[in-house]
Tab-separated table of N, CA and C in Angstrom:
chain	number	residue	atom	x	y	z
O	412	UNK	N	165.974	161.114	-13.709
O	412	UNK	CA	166.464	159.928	-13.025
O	412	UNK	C	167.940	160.031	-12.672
O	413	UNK	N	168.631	161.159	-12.126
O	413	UNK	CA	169.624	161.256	-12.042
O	413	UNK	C	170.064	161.139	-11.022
O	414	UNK	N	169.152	160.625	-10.083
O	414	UNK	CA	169.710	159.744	-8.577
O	414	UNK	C	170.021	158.325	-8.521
O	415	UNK	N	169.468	157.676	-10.018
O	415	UNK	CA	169.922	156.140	-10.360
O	415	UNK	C	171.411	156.327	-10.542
O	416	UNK	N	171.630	157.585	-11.300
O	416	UNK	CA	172.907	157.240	-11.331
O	416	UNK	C	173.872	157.448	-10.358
O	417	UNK	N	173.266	158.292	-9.705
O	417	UNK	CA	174.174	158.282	-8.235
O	417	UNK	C	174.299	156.717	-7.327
O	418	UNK	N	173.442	156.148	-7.362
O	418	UNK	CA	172.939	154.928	-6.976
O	418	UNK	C	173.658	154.002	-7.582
O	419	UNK	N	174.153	154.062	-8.690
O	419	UNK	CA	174.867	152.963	-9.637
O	419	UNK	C	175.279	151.406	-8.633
O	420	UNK	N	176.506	152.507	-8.055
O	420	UNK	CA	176.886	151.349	-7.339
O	420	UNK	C	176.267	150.693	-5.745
O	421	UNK	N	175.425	151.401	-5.491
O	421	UNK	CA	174.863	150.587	-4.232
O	421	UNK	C	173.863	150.043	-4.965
O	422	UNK	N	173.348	149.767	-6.260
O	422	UNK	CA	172.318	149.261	-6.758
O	422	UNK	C	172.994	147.983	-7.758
O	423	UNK	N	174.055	148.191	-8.260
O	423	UNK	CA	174.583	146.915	-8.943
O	423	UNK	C	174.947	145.956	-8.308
O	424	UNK	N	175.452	145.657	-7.004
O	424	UNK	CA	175.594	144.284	-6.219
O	424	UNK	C	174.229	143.825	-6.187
O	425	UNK	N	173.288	144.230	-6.173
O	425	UNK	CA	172.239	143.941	-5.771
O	425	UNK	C	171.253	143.057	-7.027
O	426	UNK	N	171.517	144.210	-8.133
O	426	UNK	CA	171.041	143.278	-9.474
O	426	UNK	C	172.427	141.953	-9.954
O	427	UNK	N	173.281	142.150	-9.455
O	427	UNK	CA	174.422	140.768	-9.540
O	427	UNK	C	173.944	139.443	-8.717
O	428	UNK	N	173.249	140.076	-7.177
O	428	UNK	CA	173.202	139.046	-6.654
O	428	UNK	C	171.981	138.304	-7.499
O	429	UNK	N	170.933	139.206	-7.619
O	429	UNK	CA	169.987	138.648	-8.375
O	429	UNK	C	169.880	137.864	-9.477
O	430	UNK	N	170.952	138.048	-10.422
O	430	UNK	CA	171.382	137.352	-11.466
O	430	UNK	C	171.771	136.104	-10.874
O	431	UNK	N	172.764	136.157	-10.215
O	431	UNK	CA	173.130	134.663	-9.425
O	431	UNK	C	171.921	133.618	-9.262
O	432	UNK	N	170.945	134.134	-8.568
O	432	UNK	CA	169.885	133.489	-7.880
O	432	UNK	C	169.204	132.765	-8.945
O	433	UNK	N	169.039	133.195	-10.351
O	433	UNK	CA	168.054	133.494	-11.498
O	433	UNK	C	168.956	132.106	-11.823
O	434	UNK	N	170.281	132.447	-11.921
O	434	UNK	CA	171.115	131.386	-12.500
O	434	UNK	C	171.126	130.012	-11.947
O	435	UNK	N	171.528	130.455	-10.237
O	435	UNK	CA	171.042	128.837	-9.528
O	435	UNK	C	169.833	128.327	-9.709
O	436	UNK	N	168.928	128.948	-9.972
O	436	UNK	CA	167.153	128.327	-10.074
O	436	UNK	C	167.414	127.857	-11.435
O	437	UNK	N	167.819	128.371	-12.736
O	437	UNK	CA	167.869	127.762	-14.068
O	437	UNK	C	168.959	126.480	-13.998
O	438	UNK	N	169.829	126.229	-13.146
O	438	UNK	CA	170.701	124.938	-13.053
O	438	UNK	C	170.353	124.261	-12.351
O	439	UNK	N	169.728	124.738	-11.310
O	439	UNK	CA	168.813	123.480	-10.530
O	439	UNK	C	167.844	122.937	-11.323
O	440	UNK	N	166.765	123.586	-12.212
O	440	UNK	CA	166.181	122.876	-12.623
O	440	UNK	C	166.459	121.966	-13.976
O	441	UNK	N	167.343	122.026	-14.072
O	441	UNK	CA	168.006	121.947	-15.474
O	441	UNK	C	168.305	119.908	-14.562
O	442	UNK	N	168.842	120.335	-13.767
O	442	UNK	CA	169.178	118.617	-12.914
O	442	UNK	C	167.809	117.863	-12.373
O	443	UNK	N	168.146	117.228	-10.955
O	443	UNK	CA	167.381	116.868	-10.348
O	443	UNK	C	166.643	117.039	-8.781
O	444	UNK	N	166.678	118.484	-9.271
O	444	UNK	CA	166.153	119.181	-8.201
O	444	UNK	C	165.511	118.631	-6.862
O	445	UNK	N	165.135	118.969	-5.797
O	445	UNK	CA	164.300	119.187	-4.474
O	445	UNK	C	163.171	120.454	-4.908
O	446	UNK	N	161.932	120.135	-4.024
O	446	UNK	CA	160.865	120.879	-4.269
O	446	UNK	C	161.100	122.187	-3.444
O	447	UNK	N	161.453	121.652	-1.991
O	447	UNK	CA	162.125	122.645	-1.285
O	447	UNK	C	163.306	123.096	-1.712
O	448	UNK	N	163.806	122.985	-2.186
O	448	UNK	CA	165.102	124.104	-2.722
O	448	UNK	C	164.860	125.067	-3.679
O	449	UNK	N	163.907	123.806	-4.493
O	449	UNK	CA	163.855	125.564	-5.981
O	449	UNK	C	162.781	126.512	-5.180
O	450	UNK	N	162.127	125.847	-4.424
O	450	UNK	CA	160.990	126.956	-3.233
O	450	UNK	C	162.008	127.901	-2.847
O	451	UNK	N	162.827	127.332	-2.015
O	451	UNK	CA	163.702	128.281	-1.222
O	451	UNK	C	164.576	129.451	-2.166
O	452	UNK	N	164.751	129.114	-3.226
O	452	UNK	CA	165.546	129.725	-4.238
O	452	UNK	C	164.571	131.072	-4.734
O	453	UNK	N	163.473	130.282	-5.276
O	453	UNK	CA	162.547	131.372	-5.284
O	453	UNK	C	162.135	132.161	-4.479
O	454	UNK	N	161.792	132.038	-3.368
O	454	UNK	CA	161.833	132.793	-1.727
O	454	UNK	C	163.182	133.883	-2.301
O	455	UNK	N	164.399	133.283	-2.099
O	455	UNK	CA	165.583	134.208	-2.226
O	455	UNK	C	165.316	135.588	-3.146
O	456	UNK	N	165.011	134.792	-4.714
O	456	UNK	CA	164.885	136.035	-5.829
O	456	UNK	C	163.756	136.874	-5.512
O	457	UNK	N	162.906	136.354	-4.783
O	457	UNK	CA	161.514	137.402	-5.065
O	457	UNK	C	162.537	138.870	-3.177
O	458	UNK	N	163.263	138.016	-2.730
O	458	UNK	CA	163.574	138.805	-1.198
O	458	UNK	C	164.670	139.824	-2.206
O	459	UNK	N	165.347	138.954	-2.757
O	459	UNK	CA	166.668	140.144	-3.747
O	459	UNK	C	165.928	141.425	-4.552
O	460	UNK	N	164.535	140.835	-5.596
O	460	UNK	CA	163.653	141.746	-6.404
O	460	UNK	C	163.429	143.034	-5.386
O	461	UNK	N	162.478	142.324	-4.207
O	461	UNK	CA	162.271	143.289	-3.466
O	461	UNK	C	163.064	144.324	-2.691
O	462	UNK	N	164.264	143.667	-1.906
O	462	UNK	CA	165.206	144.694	-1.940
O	462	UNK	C	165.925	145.480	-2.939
O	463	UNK	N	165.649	145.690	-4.297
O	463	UNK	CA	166.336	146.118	-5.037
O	463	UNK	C	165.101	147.320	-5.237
O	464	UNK	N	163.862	146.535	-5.162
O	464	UNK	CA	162.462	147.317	-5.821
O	464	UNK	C	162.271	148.932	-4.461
O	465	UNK	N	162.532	148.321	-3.382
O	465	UNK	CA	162.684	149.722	-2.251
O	465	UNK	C	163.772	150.277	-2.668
O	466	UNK	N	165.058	149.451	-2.641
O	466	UNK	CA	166.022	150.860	-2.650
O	466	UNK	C	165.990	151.872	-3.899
O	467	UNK	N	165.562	151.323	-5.362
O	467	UNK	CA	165.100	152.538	-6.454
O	467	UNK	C	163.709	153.163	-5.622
O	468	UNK	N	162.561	152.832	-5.289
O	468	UNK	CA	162.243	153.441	-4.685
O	468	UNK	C	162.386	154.852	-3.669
O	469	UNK	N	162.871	154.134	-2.819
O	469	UNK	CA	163.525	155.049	-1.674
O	469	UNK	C	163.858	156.117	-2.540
O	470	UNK	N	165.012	156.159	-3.178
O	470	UNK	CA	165.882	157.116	-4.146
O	470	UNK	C	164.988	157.930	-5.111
O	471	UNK	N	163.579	156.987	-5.567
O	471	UNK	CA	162.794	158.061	-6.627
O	471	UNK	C	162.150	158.960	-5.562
O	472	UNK	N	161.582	158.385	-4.306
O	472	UNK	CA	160.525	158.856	-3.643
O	472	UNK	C	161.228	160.585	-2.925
O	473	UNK	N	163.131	160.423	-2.439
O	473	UNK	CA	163.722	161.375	-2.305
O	473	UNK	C	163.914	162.345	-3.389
O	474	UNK	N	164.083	162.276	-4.675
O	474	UNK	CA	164.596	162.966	-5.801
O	474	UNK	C	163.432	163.316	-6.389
O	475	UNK	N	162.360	162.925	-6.250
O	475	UNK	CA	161.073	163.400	-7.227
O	475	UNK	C	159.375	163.350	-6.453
O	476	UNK	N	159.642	163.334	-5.092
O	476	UNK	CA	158.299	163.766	-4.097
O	476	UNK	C	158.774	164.376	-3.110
O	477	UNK	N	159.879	164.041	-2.145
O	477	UNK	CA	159.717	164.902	-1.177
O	477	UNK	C	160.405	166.250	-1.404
O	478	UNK	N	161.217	166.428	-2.573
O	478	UNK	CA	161.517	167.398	-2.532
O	478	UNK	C	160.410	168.328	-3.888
O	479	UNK	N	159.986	167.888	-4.450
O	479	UNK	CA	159.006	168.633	-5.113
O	479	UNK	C	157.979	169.639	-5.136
O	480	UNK	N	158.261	170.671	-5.507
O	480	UNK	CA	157.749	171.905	-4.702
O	480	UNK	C	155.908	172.025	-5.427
O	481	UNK	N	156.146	171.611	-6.632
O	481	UNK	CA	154.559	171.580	-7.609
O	481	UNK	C	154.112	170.592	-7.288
O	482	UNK	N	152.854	171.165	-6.388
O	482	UNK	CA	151.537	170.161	-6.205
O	482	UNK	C	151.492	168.926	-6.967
O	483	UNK	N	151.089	169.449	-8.172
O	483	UNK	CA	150.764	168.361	-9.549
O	483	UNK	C	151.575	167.531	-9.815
O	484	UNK	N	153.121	168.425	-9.842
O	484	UNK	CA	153.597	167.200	-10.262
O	484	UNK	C	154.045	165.807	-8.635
O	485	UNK	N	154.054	166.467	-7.613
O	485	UNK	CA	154.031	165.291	-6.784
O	485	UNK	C	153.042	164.661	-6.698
O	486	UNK	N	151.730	165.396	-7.108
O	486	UNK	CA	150.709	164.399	-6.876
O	486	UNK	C	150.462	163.217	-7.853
O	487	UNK	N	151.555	163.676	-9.110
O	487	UNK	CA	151.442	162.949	-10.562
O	487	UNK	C	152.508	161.962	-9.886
O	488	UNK	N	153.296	162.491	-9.476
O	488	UNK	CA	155.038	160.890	-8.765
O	488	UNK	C	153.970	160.333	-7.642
O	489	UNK	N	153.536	160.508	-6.972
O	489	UNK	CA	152.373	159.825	-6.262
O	489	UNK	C	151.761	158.923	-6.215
O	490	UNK	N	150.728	159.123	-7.744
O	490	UNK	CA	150.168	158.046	-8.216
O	490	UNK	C	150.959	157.150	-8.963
O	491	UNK	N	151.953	157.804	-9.736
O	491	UNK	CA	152.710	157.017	-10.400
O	491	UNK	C	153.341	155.708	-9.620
O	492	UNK	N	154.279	155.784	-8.340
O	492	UNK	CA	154.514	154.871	-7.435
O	492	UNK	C	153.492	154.385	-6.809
O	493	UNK	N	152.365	155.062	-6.405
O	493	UNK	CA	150.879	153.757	-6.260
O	493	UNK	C	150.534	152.956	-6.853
O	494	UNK	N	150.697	153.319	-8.340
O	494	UNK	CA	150.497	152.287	-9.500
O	494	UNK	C	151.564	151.561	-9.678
O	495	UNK	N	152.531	151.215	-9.225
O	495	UNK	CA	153.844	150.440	-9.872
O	495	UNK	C	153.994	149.493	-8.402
O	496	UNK	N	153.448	150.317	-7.127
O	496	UNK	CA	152.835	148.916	-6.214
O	496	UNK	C	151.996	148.344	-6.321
O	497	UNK	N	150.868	148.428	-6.687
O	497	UNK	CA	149.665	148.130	-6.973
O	497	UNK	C	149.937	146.722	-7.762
O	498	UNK	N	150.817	147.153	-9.143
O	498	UNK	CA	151.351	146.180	-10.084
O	498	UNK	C	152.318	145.132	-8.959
O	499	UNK	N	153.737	145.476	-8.304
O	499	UNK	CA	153.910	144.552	-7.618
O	499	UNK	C	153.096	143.706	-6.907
O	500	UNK	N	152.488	144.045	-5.886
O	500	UNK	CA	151.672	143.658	-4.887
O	500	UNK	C	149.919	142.605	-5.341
O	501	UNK	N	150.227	142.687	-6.869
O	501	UNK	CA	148.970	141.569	-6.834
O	501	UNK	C	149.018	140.184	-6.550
């Protein structure tokens, strides 16, 4: 995983903003919220998750399939990221 760490910093604004979002949804509801807002809030975190969930992506799919010269093991990073959409995407 040594392209996360190359990644550090184009990947930490991203889990910050997310924290934010997590935080406005726990203080909104904490008051007297709108139905549409904590909607919209949630809309936000699941759009932040997901942009955060491609760009590690992107970065595993470069560092451990396309450059992978053994069959097996790309076909093993393969399934592995089929299964970890599979899990998102239900």
């Amino acid at each position: 995983m040594t392209h996360l760490i190359h990644d550090v910093a184009r990947l930490t604004p991203r889990i910050r903003r997310l924290k934010g979002q997590v935080a406005a949804l726990e203080k909104a509801l904490a008051g007297q919220p709108e139905c549409i807002a904590v909607l919209t809030q949630i809309a936000a975190i699941r759009g932040a998750a997901q942009g955060l969930l491609l760009e590690v992506l992107e970065g595993h799919m470069q560092a451990h399939v396309a450059g992978e010269k053994n069959p097996a093991r790309r076909s093993a990073e393969v399934a592995a990221i089929h299964k970890v959409l599979r899990s998102y995407l239900k």
